């Protein structure tokens, strides 16, 4: 699956880089990632 996080830039998950960090997109993508692993492992 592919998700596009509107307004999120490259490295949106990097919380040490304030210029691109997007807390909402990071939280949503992490939740989806953990869900993906939970379904498959």
mmCIF file of C-alpha atoms in Angstrom:
data_model
loop_
_atom_site.group_PDB
_atom_site.id
_atom_site.type_symbol
_atom_site.label_atom_id
_atom_site.label_comp_id
_atom_site.label_asym_id
_atom_site.label_seq_id
_atom_site.Cartn_x
_atom_site.Cartn_y
_atom_site.Cartn_z
ATOM 1 C CA UNK A 1 0.000 0.000 0.000
ATOM 2 C CA UNK A 2 1.100 3.539 -0.629
ATOM 3 C CA UNK A 3 0.068 6.486 1.491
ATOM 4 C CA UNK A 4 0.626 10.139 0.753
ATOM 5 C CA UNK A 5 0.732 12.457 3.725
ATOM 6 C CA UNK A 6 -0.407 15.847 2.470
ATOM 7 C CA UNK A 7 2.053 18.572 3.339
ATOM 8 C CA UNK A 8 4.703 16.153 4.575
ATOM 9 C CA UNK A 9 8.171 16.628 3.152
ATOM 10 C CA UNK A 10 11.079 14.248 2.669
ATOM 11 C CA UNK A 11 12.322 13.095 6.104
ATOM 12 C CA UNK A 12 8.994 13.967 7.761
ATOM 13 C CA UNK A 13 9.712 11.271 10.384
ATOM 14 C CA UNK A 14 13.060 12.778 11.433
ATOM 15 C CA UNK A 15 12.266 14.558 14.690
ATOM 16 C CA UNK A 16 15.771 16.043 14.873
ATOM 17 C CA UNK A 17 15.126 18.077 11.736
ATOM 18 C CA UNK A 18 12.537 20.715 12.603
ATOM 19 C CA UNK A 19 12.331 22.036 9.047
ATOM 20 C CA UNK A 20 10.766 18.823 7.738
ATOM 21 C CA UNK A 21 9.424 16.964 10.791
ATOM 22 C CA UNK A 22 5.653 16.452 10.709
ATOM 23 C CA UNK A 23 4.389 14.994 13.998
ATOM 24 C CA UNK A 24 0.945 14.071 12.657
ATOM 25 C CA UNK A 25 2.303 12.318 9.572
ATOM 26 C CA UNK A 26 4.995 10.586 11.629
ATOM 27 C CA UNK A 27 2.452 9.275 14.136
ATOM 28 C CA UNK A 28 0.089 8.067 11.412
ATOM 29 C CA UNK A 29 2.854 6.359 9.454
ATOM 30 C CA UNK A 30 4.260 4.677 12.570
ATOM 31 C CA UNK A 31 0.816 3.353 13.498
ATOM 32 C CA UNK A 32 0.366 1.979 9.976
ATOM 33 C CA UNK A 33 3.829 0.435 10.021
ATOM 34 C CA UNK A 34 3.212 -1.347 13.319
ATOM 35 C CA UNK A 35 -0.170 -2.528 12.053
ATOM 36 C CA UNK A 36 1.436 -3.922 8.914
ATOM 37 C CA UNK A 37 3.955 -5.896 10.958
ATOM 38 C CA UNK A 38 1.282 -7.117 13.382
ATOM 39 C CA UNK A 39 -0.745 -8.483 10.476
ATOM 40 C CA UNK A 40 2.184 -10.270 8.874
ATOM 41 C CA UNK A 41 4.397 -11.538 11.678
#
